[in-house]
Amino acid sequence: MNQHNLAYLKDVILKAVHAVGFEVNPEDLHLEKTKTLEHGHFASNVAMFIAKKYGQSPREAAQKIMEAIKDPIIKKAEIAGPGFINVFVEQKFYTDECRSLCKNLDIYIQESLGFKPGEKTLLIDTSHPNVAKPMGVHHLLSTIIGSALAQLYRKIGYNVINDNYIGDWGTQFGKLIYAIHTWGDLAKIEKDPIPELLTLYVRFHEESEKDPTLDDHGRAEFKKLEEGDSESRKLWRYIVEISLSEFQKLYKRLGVTFDVINGESFYENKMESILNEGRKAGIIVDGEKEAWIIKPEDPNDPPTVVRKSDGATLYMTRDLARIKYWEETWHPDLMVNVVDVAQSLYFRQLFSATDKLNLTKAHNVHVNFGRMSFKDGKMSTRKGNILKLEEVLDEAEERALKLAREKAIELSEEEQKELARIMGIGAVKYNILSQNRVNNITFDWDLMLSFEGNSVPYLMYTATRAQSILKKAGVDEKEVESYSLQLDDDHEKMVITDLMMYTDALHRAGEEFKPNHIANYLYALAQDYNALYNALSILQAEDNAKKTRLLLTLAVIRVVKHGLTILGIDVPEKM
Ligand code: ARG
């Protein structure tokens, strides 16, 4: 059973609900913050839910439940409005919560959510750019959203493997090798690898329109590569390596790491058994022109091709092998692919084929996301003009530096530069992560780098200012951790109830694979804390109030930093 916070309170109310003979699923019981202290600390609408289900009066249901609530942490409960149950909790409960949250947030979260560390395993497929091509904007989204989700699941106690499934195999490499042999210049490639390889690849396509026999050459080259021809392998390996080292520059700037990089080529020799077994079981059957297919469930859907007429495997076949390998190697509970919404049909087909072939018991999820656009239209790609991700990051840092020079005047030039780097990269990440990924993601420079509103500078400023209050108080953080809360003011109450909802925000973000629940939560917490700061004095307050506010301040710092860490965002020492 959960020991802490909302989960515990919910459980207390749920027990009362059951005690008076109503059936409610835990997911249907919600607790919200109340606006002021007179209305209690938390409110539940469970009585309204029950009233609908059982055809009762909500206030009567609320009365019954209220009378059945028995737990020393509930000081009292009241009915409000159409049938809300408002509960008042004991101050000691808040103090205990706040202290254990400060002491070790990771453990607090895991206990709250009821996870034993390492009990469950998540495999996540993120970033996955294609070798010999520039990283696209959708790869940036997949990298940032994916690494936030990996970090979130780690923090809630999962064993997480973040796998970068790069696109490094397929017939296009035959074409590329042919193009390099025919028109390429290795010295030029060495100097500026990705644009040069892209040019060669584009040239192949242009020339093959005039001369279709080029496609046969491409196929022949890929066959050579598949068969292990040492020259072809050498060239291919070289292409993969220079591409990866280009990608690595961007990952380094973003502070992103992977546990494994098993690209598509890794599965080259792991597909045959799937094909053979699928054939034997009659799941993989003959399609048109000797291709091998899996029939769609819906006859209107296209069949899933797993082997081409010439015997070559496909993107789909490699993904099936990946799933089988993940299953056999890590026995995951969850397998997640963070990929552009454009591949939705593809993933439906993949998961359906996975089920039919019985490749894993894990739950497979396609975490999709929309497109990215710039509010002022600037930096958007014109047709055939590729948006350079480095340029987006450069611009973010430049703008952040301007801001740092304006606002952080006490800092030295060096410190301002470091702040700008943290703030610029943080702003790009936060901008992506604070929006609902299923919608299109807009880039609004002014909002991203503003000290007001839902932005990284605002959150960083809140955390660094709170940090400096603690410093000025001149007490050791360990000592603050032992203070008690005595809530007398609504501002304090808002902050502590926010703090207790942190695990809820993490839980939702995890369930829905949406980091924006964390971002929005942090923003609300920061707003409530800043309202407290503006309304009440902290350092000049009398003893109990001062201790209460310092403990809240410490907890806010810990939670904001923790949340931003999940989002992959650093907090500067000062600003
Ligand atoms: N490399 C692919 C692309 O850029 C994305 C890979 C997505 N993951 C997967 N398991 N298919 O389109």
Coordinates of C-alpha atoms and ligand atoms in Angstrom, one line a residue:
M1 CA 0.0 0.0 0.0
N2 CA 1.1 3.5 -0.7
Q3 CA 2.4 5.3 2.3
H4 CA 2.3 8.8 1.0
N5 CA 0.4 11.7 -0.2
L6 CA -2.5 11.8 -2.5
A7 CA -2.4 8.1 -3.1
Y8 CA -2.8 7.5 0.6
L9 CA -5.6 10.1 0.9
K10 CA -7.4 8.6 -2.0
D11 CA -7.2 5.2 -0.5
V12 CA -8.7 6.5 2.8
I13 CA -11.7 7.9 0.8
L14 CA -11.9 4.8 -1.3
K15 CA -12.2 2.6 1.8
A16 CA -15.0 4.8 3.1
V17 CA -16.8 4.5 -0.3
H18 CA -16.5 0.7 -0.2
A19 CA -17.6 0.6 3.5
V20 CA -20.9 2.1 2.6
G21 CA -21.5 -0.3 -0.2
F22 CA -20.5 1.6 -3.4
E23 CA -18.2 0.2 -6.0
V24 CA -15.7 2.7 -7.5
N25 CA -12.5 2.0 -9.4
P26 CA -9.5 3.7 -8.0
E27 CA -8.9 5.5 -11.4
D28 CA -12.3 7.1 -11.0
L29 CA -11.5 8.7 -7.7
H30 CA -9.9 12.1 -8.1
L31 CA -8.7 14.7 -5.6
E32 CA -8.4 18.3 -6.5
K33 CA -6.9 21.3 -4.7
T34 CA -9.4 23.6 -3.0
K35 CA -9.0 27.3 -3.5
T36 CA -8.8 28.5 0.1
L37 CA -8.2 27.1 3.6
E38 CA -11.9 27.5 4.6
H39 CA -12.8 25.0 1.9
G40 CA -10.4 22.4 3.2
H41 CA -7.3 21.0 1.6
F42 CA -8.6 18.6 -1.0
A43 CA -11.9 18.0 -2.7
S44 CA -13.3 14.9 -4.3
N45 CA -16.2 14.6 -6.7
V46 CA -16.6 10.9 -6.0
A47 CA -20.1 11.3 -4.6
M48 CA -21.3 12.9 -7.8
F49 CA -19.8 10.0 -9.7
I50 CA -21.6 7.5 -7.4
A51 CA -24.9 9.5 -7.6
K52 CA -24.9 9.1 -11.4
K53 CA -24.0 5.4 -11.2
Y54 CA -26.5 4.5 -8.5
G55 CA -29.2 7.0 -9.2
Q56 CA -28.9 8.7 -5.8
S57 CA -28.7 12.2 -4.5
P58 CA -25.1 13.3 -4.6
R59 CA -25.3 15.1 -1.3
E60 CA -26.8 12.1 0.4
A61 CA -24.1 9.8 -1.0
A62 CA -21.5 12.4 0.1
Q63 CA -22.9 12.4 3.6
K64 CA -22.7 8.6 3.9
I65 CA -19.2 8.5 2.6
M66 CA -18.1 11.3 4.9
E67 CA -19.4 9.6 7.9
A68 CA -17.5 6.4 7.0
I69 CA -14.1 8.2 6.6
K70 CA -12.0 7.0 9.4
D71 CA -8.3 7.8 9.5
P72 CA -6.4 9.9 12.0
I73 CA -4.9 12.0 9.2
I74 CA -8.3 13.4 8.2
K75 CA -9.1 16.2 10.7
K76 CA -12.6 16.7 9.3
A77 CA -14.6 16.5 6.1
E78 CA -17.4 18.7 4.8
I79 CA -19.9 18.6 2.0
A80 CA -19.7 21.5 -0.4
G81 CA -21.8 22.6 -3.3
P82 CA -23.6 19.9 -5.3
G83 CA -21.9 17.1 -3.4
F84 CA -18.1 17.7 -3.2
I85 CA -16.4 16.1 -0.3
N86 CA -13.9 18.6 1.1
V87 CA -11.3 17.1 3.4
F88 CA -9.1 18.8 5.9
V89 CA -5.9 16.9 6.8
E90 CA -3.8 17.1 9.9
Q91 CA -0.8 19.4 9.8
K92 CA 1.4 16.5 10.9
F93 CA 0.6 14.7 7.7
Y94 CA 1.7 17.6 5.7
T95 CA 4.9 18.0 7.7
D96 CA 5.7 14.3 7.3
E97 CA 5.1 14.5 3.6
C98 CA 7.2 17.6 3.1
R99 CA 10.0 16.2 5.1
S100 CA 10.2 12.8 3.3
L101 CA 9.8 14.5 0.0
C102 CA 12.8 16.7 0.8
K103 CA 14.9 13.9 2.2
N104 CA 14.9 11.7 -0.8
L105 CA 12.6 12.5 -3.6
D106 CA 13.4 9.5 -5.7
I107 CA 12.4 7.1 -2.9
Y108 CA 9.4 9.2 -2.0
I109 CA 8.1 9.0 -5.6
Q110 CA 8.7 5.3 -5.9
E111 CA 6.9 4.6 -2.6
S112 CA 4.1 6.9 -3.6
L113 CA 3.5 5.2 -6.9
G114 CA 4.0 1.8 -5.4
F115 CA 6.9 0.7 -7.6
K116 CA 9.8 -1.5 -6.5
P117 CA 12.9 -0.3 -8.3
G118 CA 13.8 -2.5 -11.2
E119 CA 10.7 -4.6 -11.0
K120 CA 9.6 -3.6 -14.4
T121 CA 11.5 -3.0 -17.6
L122 CA 10.8 -0.5 -20.3
L123 CA 12.5 -0.6 -23.7
I124 CA 12.3 2.7 -25.6
D125 CA 13.2 3.5 -29.2
T126 CA 14.1 7.2 -29.6
S127 CA 15.9 9.5 -31.9
H128 CA 16.7 6.9 -34.6
P129 CA 18.0 9.2 -37.4
N130 CA 18.9 7.8 -40.8
V131 CA 22.6 7.4 -41.6
A132 CA 24.0 9.5 -44.5
K133 CA 21.1 11.9 -44.2
P134 CA 20.8 15.1 -42.0
M135 CA 18.8 14.6 -38.8
G136 CA 15.3 15.9 -39.4
V137 CA 13.2 18.0 -37.1
H138 CA 11.1 14.9 -36.3
H139 CA 14.3 13.3 -35.1
L140 CA 14.9 16.2 -32.8
L141 CA 11.4 15.8 -31.4
S142 CA 11.8 12.0 -31.0
T143 CA 15.2 12.6 -29.3
I144 CA 13.9 15.1 -26.8
I145 CA 10.5 13.6 -26.0
G146 CA 12.0 10.1 -25.9
S147 CA 14.8 11.0 -23.5
A148 CA 12.4 12.8 -21.2
L149 CA 10.2 9.7 -21.1
A150 CA 13.2 7.4 -20.5
Q151 CA 14.2 9.6 -17.6
L152 CA 10.7 9.8 -16.2
Y153 CA 10.3 6.0 -16.2
R154 CA 13.7 5.7 -14.6
K155 CA 12.7 8.0 -11.9
I156 CA 9.5 6.2 -11.1
G157 CA 11.4 3.0 -10.7
Y158 CA 11.6 1.2 -14.0
N159 CA 14.6 -0.4 -15.4
V160 CA 14.9 1.5 -18.7
I161 CA 16.9 0.8 -21.8
N162 CA 17.0 3.7 -24.3
D163 CA 17.9 2.2 -27.7
N164 CA 18.8 4.4 -30.7
Y165 CA 17.5 2.4 -33.6
I166 CA 19.3 4.2 -36.4
G167 CA 18.5 3.6 -40.0
D168 CA 21.7 2.1 -41.3
W169 CA 20.5 -0.7 -43.5
G170 CA 18.3 -1.2 -46.6
T171 CA 18.5 -1.1 -50.4
Q172 CA 19.2 2.7 -50.3
F173 CA 22.8 1.8 -49.2
G174 CA 23.3 -0.1 -52.4
K175 CA 22.3 3.1 -54.3
L176 CA 24.5 5.2 -52.2
I177 CA 27.5 2.9 -52.7
Y178 CA 26.9 3.0 -56.4
A179 CA 26.7 6.8 -56.4
I180 CA 30.0 7.0 -54.4
H181 CA 31.8 4.7 -56.8
T182 CA 30.5 6.6 -59.8
W183 CA 30.5 10.3 -58.8
G184 CA 31.9 10.4 -55.3
D185 CA 35.0 12.0 -53.9
L186 CA 36.1 10.6 -50.6
A187 CA 38.0 13.7 -49.6
K188 CA 35.0 15.8 -50.1
I189 CA 32.9 13.3 -48.1
E190 CA 35.4 13.3 -45.3
K191 CA 35.3 17.1 -45.1
D192 CA 31.5 17.6 -44.9
P193 CA 30.1 14.1 -44.8
I194 CA 26.3 14.4 -44.5
P195 CA 25.6 17.1 -47.0
E196 CA 28.0 15.4 -49.5
L197 CA 26.4 12.0 -49.1
L198 CA 22.9 13.6 -49.4
T199 CA 24.0 15.2 -52.7
L200 CA 25.2 11.9 -54.0
Y201 CA 22.0 10.2 -53.0
V202 CA 19.9 12.8 -54.6
R203 CA 22.0 12.6 -57.8
F204 CA 21.4 8.9 -57.9
H205 CA 17.7 9.5 -58.0
E206 CA 17.9 12.1 -60.6
E207 CA 20.0 10.0 -62.9
S208 CA 18.0 6.9 -62.4
E209 CA 14.9 8.7 -63.7
K210 CA 16.8 9.1 -67.0
D211 CA 18.4 5.7 -66.9
P212 CA 16.3 3.1 -65.1
T213 CA 19.2 0.5 -65.3
L214 CA 20.8 2.4 -62.4
D215 CA 18.3 0.8 -60.1
D216 CA 19.6 -2.6 -61.0
H217 CA 23.1 -1.4 -60.2
G218 CA 21.9 -0.2 -56.9
R219 CA 20.3 -3.5 -56.1
A220 CA 23.4 -5.4 -57.2
E221 CA 25.5 -3.2 -54.9
F222 CA 23.2 -3.9 -52.0
K223 CA 23.3 -7.6 -52.7
K224 CA 27.1 -7.4 -52.6
L225 CA 26.9 -5.6 -49.3
E226 CA 24.5 -8.2 -47.9
E227 CA 26.7 -11.0 -49.0
G228 CA 29.5 -9.5 -47.1
D229 CA 31.8 -8.2 -49.9
S230 CA 34.6 -6.7 -47.9
E231 CA 35.0 -3.5 -50.0
S232 CA 31.3 -2.8 -49.8
R233 CA 31.3 -3.5 -46.1
K234 CA 34.2 -1.2 -45.5
L235 CA 32.6 1.7 -47.3
W236 CA 29.3 1.1 -45.6
R237 CA 30.9 1.0 -42.2
Y238 CA 32.7 4.2 -43.0
I239 CA 29.4 5.9 -43.9
V240 CA 27.8 4.7 -40.7
E241 CA 30.7 5.9 -38.6
I242 CA 31.0 9.4 -40.0
S243 CA 27.3 9.9 -39.7
L244 CA 27.2 8.7 -36.1
S245 CA 30.0 11.0 -35.2
E246 CA 28.0 13.9 -36.7
F247 CA 24.9 12.9 -34.8
Q248 CA 27.0 12.6 -31.7
K249 CA 27.9 16.3 -31.8
L250 CA 24.2 17.1 -31.6
Y251 CA 23.6 14.6 -28.8
K252 CA 26.4 16.1 -26.9
R253 CA 25.0 19.5 -27.1
L254 CA 21.6 18.3 -26.1
G255 CA 23.1 16.3 -23.2
V256 CA 21.4 13.1 -24.5
T257 CA 22.8 9.6 -24.1
F258 CA 21.7 6.1 -25.1
D259 CA 22.1 2.8 -23.4
V260 CA 22.3 0.9 -26.7
I261 CA 22.7 1.9 -30.4
N262 CA 21.5 -1.1 -32.3
G263 CA 20.6 0.1 -35.7
E264 CA 18.6 -1.7 -38.4
S265 CA 21.8 -3.5 -39.6
F266 CA 22.1 -5.2 -36.3
Y267 CA 19.1 -7.3 -37.2
E268 CA 20.4 -8.3 -40.6
N269 CA 21.0 -11.9 -39.5
K270 CA 18.0 -12.1 -37.1
M271 CA 15.2 -12.1 -39.6
E272 CA 15.3 -15.5 -41.1
S273 CA 13.9 -17.4 -38.2
I274 CA 10.9 -15.1 -38.0
L275 CA 10.2 -15.5 -41.7
N276 CA 10.6 -19.3 -41.5
E277 CA 8.5 -19.8 -38.5
G278 CA 5.8 -17.4 -39.8
R279 CA 5.7 -19.4 -43.0
K280 CA 5.4 -22.7 -41.2
A281 CA 2.6 -21.4 -39.0
G282 CA 0.8 -20.1 -42.2
I283 CA 0.8 -16.5 -41.0
I284 CA 3.3 -15.3 -43.6
V285 CA 1.8 -16.2 -47.0
D286 CA 2.5 -15.6 -50.7
G287 CA 1.4 -12.2 -51.9
E288 CA 1.7 -10.6 -55.3
K289 CA 4.7 -11.4 -57.5
E290 CA 6.2 -13.8 -55.0
A291 CA 6.4 -11.3 -52.2
W292 CA 5.7 -12.6 -48.7
I293 CA 2.9 -11.0 -46.8
I294 CA 0.8 -11.0 -43.7
K295 CA -2.9 -10.5 -44.5
P296 CA -4.5 -7.5 -43.0
E297 CA -7.3 -7.9 -40.5
D298 CA -9.4 -5.3 -42.4
P299 CA -9.6 -6.3 -46.1
N300 CA -9.5 -2.6 -47.0
D301 CA -6.0 -2.3 -45.4
P302 CA -2.9 -3.0 -47.4
P303 CA -1.2 -6.3 -46.7
T304 CA 2.0 -6.2 -44.6
V305 CA 4.9 -7.1 -46.8
V306 CA 7.7 -8.8 -45.0
R307 CA 9.8 -10.0 -47.9
K308 CA 10.0 -8.4 -51.4
S309 CA 9.7 -10.4 -54.6
D310 CA 13.5 -10.3 -55.0
G311 CA 13.9 -11.9 -51.6
A312 CA 15.1 -8.7 -49.9
T313 CA 13.9 -7.8 -46.4
L314 CA 12.3 -4.5 -45.5
Y315 CA 12.0 -1.9 -42.7
M316 CA 9.1 -3.9 -41.4
T317 CA 11.1 -7.2 -41.2
R318 CA 13.9 -5.5 -39.3
D319 CA 11.4 -4.0 -36.8
L320 CA 9.9 -7.5 -36.2
A321 CA 13.4 -8.8 -35.5
R322 CA 14.0 -5.9 -33.2
I323 CA 10.9 -6.7 -31.2
K324 CA 11.9 -10.4 -30.9
Y325 CA 15.4 -9.4 -29.9
W326 CA 14.2 -6.9 -27.3
E327 CA 11.9 -9.6 -25.9
E328 CA 14.6 -12.3 -25.7
T329 CA 17.3 -10.0 -24.4
W330 CA 15.5 -7.9 -21.8
H331 CA 12.0 -9.4 -21.3
P332 CA 10.4 -6.0 -21.1
D333 CA 7.0 -5.2 -19.8
L334 CA 6.6 -2.2 -22.0
M335 CA 8.1 -1.4 -25.4
V336 CA 7.7 2.2 -26.7
N337 CA 8.5 3.7 -30.0
V338 CA 8.6 7.5 -30.1
V339 CA 8.0 8.2 -33.7
D340 CA 6.4 10.8 -35.9
V341 CA 2.6 10.5 -36.4
A342 CA 3.2 9.9 -40.1
Q343 CA 4.2 6.3 -39.3
S344 CA 0.9 5.5 -37.5
L345 CA -0.5 3.0 -40.0
Y346 CA 3.0 1.4 -40.2
F347 CA 3.0 0.9 -36.4
R348 CA -0.5 -0.5 -36.4
Q349 CA 0.6 -3.1 -39.0
L350 CA 3.8 -3.8 -37.1
F351 CA 2.0 -4.4 -33.8
S352 CA -0.6 -6.5 -35.4
A353 CA 2.1 -8.7 -37.1
T354 CA 3.9 -8.9 -33.8
D355 CA 0.8 -10.3 -32.1
K356 CA 0.1 -12.8 -34.9
L357 CA 3.7 -14.0 -34.8
N358 CA 3.6 -14.1 -31.0
L359 CA 6.9 -12.3 -30.7
T360 CA 6.4 -10.8 -27.2
K361 CA 4.1 -10.5 -24.3
A362 CA 5.1 -6.9 -23.7
H363 CA 2.7 -4.0 -24.2
N364 CA 3.7 -2.2 -27.4
V365 CA 3.0 1.6 -27.7
H366 CA 3.5 4.0 -30.5
V367 CA 4.1 7.4 -28.9
N368 CA 3.4 9.7 -31.8
F369 CA 3.9 13.4 -32.2
G370 CA 2.9 16.2 -34.6
R371 CA 4.9 18.6 -36.7
M372 CA 7.0 21.5 -35.6
S373 CA 6.5 25.0 -36.9
F374 CA 7.8 28.5 -36.1
K375 CA 5.3 31.1 -35.0
D376 CA 6.9 33.9 -37.0
G377 CA 7.5 31.6 -40.0
K378 CA 11.2 32.1 -39.6
M379 CA 13.5 29.1 -40.0
S380 CA 10.7 27.0 -41.5
T381 CA 11.9 24.8 -44.3
R382 CA 11.3 25.8 -47.8
K383 CA 10.8 23.0 -50.2
G384 CA 14.2 21.3 -50.7
N385 CA 15.8 23.5 -48.1
I386 CA 16.7 21.5 -45.0
L387 CA 16.3 23.0 -41.6
K388 CA 19.6 22.6 -39.7
L389 CA 19.1 21.6 -36.2
E390 CA 22.4 23.2 -35.1
E391 CA 21.1 26.5 -36.4
V392 CA 18.0 26.2 -34.2
L393 CA 20.3 25.6 -31.2
D394 CA 22.6 28.4 -32.2
E395 CA 19.8 30.8 -32.4
A396 CA 18.4 29.7 -29.1
E397 CA 21.8 30.3 -27.4
E398 CA 22.2 33.7 -29.1
R399 CA 18.9 34.9 -27.9
A400 CA 19.5 33.5 -24.5
L401 CA 22.8 35.4 -24.3
K402 CA 21.0 38.6 -25.1
L403 CA 18.6 37.9 -22.4
A404 CA 21.3 37.0 -19.9
R405 CA 23.2 40.2 -20.6
E406 CA 20.0 42.2 -20.0
K407 CA 18.8 40.4 -16.9
A408 CA 21.7 38.8 -15.2
I409 CA 23.8 41.8 -14.8
E410 CA 25.6 40.7 -11.7
L411 CA 27.1 37.7 -13.5
S412 CA 30.5 37.8 -15.1
E413 CA 30.8 37.5 -18.9
E414 CA 31.8 33.8 -18.5
E415 CA 28.8 33.1 -16.2
Q416 CA 26.5 34.8 -18.6
K417 CA 27.7 32.6 -21.4
E418 CA 27.2 29.5 -19.4
L419 CA 23.8 30.7 -18.3
A420 CA 22.9 31.3 -21.9
R421 CA 23.9 27.9 -22.9
I422 CA 21.8 26.2 -20.2
M423 CA 18.9 28.5 -20.8
G424 CA 19.0 28.3 -24.6
I425 CA 19.1 24.5 -24.9
G426 CA 16.7 24.3 -22.0
A427 CA 14.3 26.6 -23.8
V428 CA 14.3 24.5 -26.9
K429 CA 13.6 21.3 -24.9
Y430 CA 11.0 22.9 -22.7
N431 CA 9.2 24.4 -25.6
I432 CA 8.8 20.9 -27.1
L433 CA 8.1 19.2 -23.8
S434 CA 5.5 21.7 -22.5
Q435 CA 3.2 21.2 -25.4
N436 CA 0.9 18.3 -25.9
R437 CA 2.9 16.1 -28.3
V438 CA -0.1 14.9 -30.3
N439 CA -0.7 18.5 -31.5
N440 CA 1.6 20.4 -33.7
I441 CA 4.4 21.9 -31.8
T442 CA 5.0 25.6 -32.4
F443 CA 8.2 27.5 -31.8
D444 CA 7.7 30.9 -30.3
W445 CA 11.0 32.5 -29.5
D446 CA 9.5 35.3 -27.5
L447 CA 7.6 33.0 -25.2
M448 CA 10.4 30.5 -25.0
L449 CA 12.8 33.0 -23.7
S450 CA 10.7 35.2 -21.5
F451 CA 10.9 35.6 -17.8
E452 CA 7.2 35.6 -17.6
G453 CA 4.9 32.7 -18.6
N454 CA 5.4 29.0 -18.9
S455 CA 9.0 29.1 -19.9
V456 CA 12.4 27.9 -18.8
P457 CA 13.7 31.3 -17.7
Y458 CA 10.7 31.6 -15.4
L459 CA 11.3 28.2 -13.8
M460 CA 15.0 28.7 -13.5
Y461 CA 14.5 32.1 -12.0
T462 CA 12.0 30.7 -9.4
A463 CA 14.5 28.0 -8.4
T464 CA 17.6 30.2 -8.2
R465 CA 15.7 32.8 -6.2
A466 CA 14.4 30.2 -3.8
Q467 CA 17.9 28.9 -3.5
S468 CA 19.2 32.4 -2.6
I469 CA 16.5 32.8 0.1
L470 CA 17.8 29.6 1.7
K471 CA 21.3 30.9 1.5
K472 CA 20.4 34.2 3.1
A473 CA 18.6 32.3 5.9
G474 CA 21.9 30.9 6.8
V475 CA 20.7 27.5 7.9
D476 CA 21.8 24.2 6.8
E477 CA 19.5 22.3 4.4
K478 CA 19.6 19.3 6.7
E479 CA 18.2 21.5 9.5
V480 CA 15.4 22.8 7.3
E481 CA 14.4 19.3 6.5
S482 CA 13.5 18.8 10.2
Y483 CA 11.3 21.9 10.5
S484 CA 7.5 21.5 11.0
L485 CA 4.8 23.0 8.9
Q486 CA 2.2 25.1 10.5
L487 CA -0.1 26.4 7.8
D488 CA -1.9 29.6 8.5
D489 CA -2.1 31.2 5.2
D490 CA -3.7 30.1 1.9
H491 CA -0.5 30.8 0.0
E492 CA 1.3 28.2 2.1
K493 CA -1.6 25.8 1.7
M494 CA -1.5 26.1 -2.1
V495 CA 2.2 25.3 -2.2
I496 CA 2.0 22.2 0.0
T497 CA -1.0 20.8 -1.9
D498 CA 0.8 21.4 -5.1
L499 CA 3.9 19.7 -3.8
M500 CA 1.8 16.7 -2.9
M501 CA 0.5 16.5 -6.4
Y502 CA 3.9 16.1 -7.9
T503 CA 3.7 12.3 -8.0
D504 CA 0.3 12.5 -9.5
A505 CA 1.7 14.6 -12.4
L506 CA 4.5 12.1 -12.9
H507 CA 2.0 9.3 -12.9
R508 CA -0.2 10.9 -15.5
A509 CA 2.8 11.9 -17.6
G510 CA 3.9 8.2 -17.5
E511 CA 0.5 6.7 -18.2
E512 CA -0.1 9.0 -21.2
F513 CA 3.5 9.3 -22.3
K514 CA 3.1 13.0 -22.1
P515 CA 5.9 15.1 -20.5
N516 CA 3.7 18.2 -20.8
H517 CA 1.9 17.1 -17.6
I518 CA 5.2 17.6 -15.8
A519 CA 5.9 20.9 -17.4
N520 CA 2.5 22.3 -16.6
Y521 CA 2.7 21.0 -13.1
L522 CA 6.0 22.8 -12.5
Y523 CA 4.6 26.0 -13.9
A524 CA 1.7 25.9 -11.6
L525 CA 3.9 25.1 -8.6
A526 CA 6.3 28.0 -9.5
Q527 CA 3.3 30.4 -9.8
D528 CA 2.0 29.5 -6.4
Y529 CA 5.4 29.7 -4.8
N530 CA 6.0 33.1 -6.4
A531 CA 2.6 34.3 -5.2
L532 CA 3.6 33.2 -1.7
Y533 CA 6.9 35.0 -2.1
N534 CA 5.2 38.2 -3.2
A535 CA 2.5 38.1 -0.5
L536 CA 4.4 37.0 2.6
S537 CA 7.7 37.7 4.0
I538 CA 9.9 34.6 4.6
L539 CA 13.1 35.7 6.3
Q540 CA 11.4 38.4 8.4
A541 CA 8.5 36.2 9.5
E542 CA 8.1 35.1 13.1
D543 CA 9.7 31.8 14.0
N544 CA 7.0 29.2 13.1
A545 CA 5.9 31.0 9.9
K546 CA 9.6 31.3 8.9
K547 CA 10.2 27.7 9.5
T548 CA 7.1 26.7 7.5
R549 CA 8.1 28.9 4.6
L550 CA 11.7 27.7 4.6
L551 CA 10.7 24.1 4.5
L552 CA 8.3 24.9 1.7
T553 CA 11.0 26.8 -0.1
L554 CA 13.4 23.8 0.1
A555 CA 10.7 21.4 -1.1
V556 CA 9.9 23.7 -4.1
I557 CA 13.6 23.8 -5.0
R558 CA 13.9 20.0 -4.9
V559 CA 10.8 19.4 -6.9
V560 CA 11.5 22.0 -9.6
K561 CA 15.0 20.7 -10.0
H562 CA 13.8 17.1 -10.1
G563 CA 11.1 17.9 -12.6
L564 CA 13.5 19.8 -14.9
T565 CA 16.0 17.0 -14.6
I566 CA 13.4 14.6 -15.9
L567 CA 12.9 17.0 -18.8
G568 CA 16.6 17.0 -19.4
I569 CA 17.0 20.7 -18.3
D570 CA 19.8 21.9 -16.0
V571 CA 19.3 24.6 -13.4
P572 CA 22.1 27.2 -13.1
E573 CA 23.7 28.0 -9.8
K574 CA 22.7 31.7 -10.0
M575 CA 21.1 34.0 -12.5
Ligands
ARG1 N1 14.7 5.7 -38.9 C1 13.3 5.9 -39.1 C2 13.0 7.2 -39.8 O1 13.8 8.1 -39.7 C3 12.6 5.9 -37.8 C4 12.7 4.6 -37.0 C5 11.5 4.5 -36.0 N2 11.5 3.3 -35.2 C6 11.2 2.1 -35.6 N3 11.3 1.2 -34.7 N4 10.7 1.9 -36.8 O2 12.0 7.3 -40.4

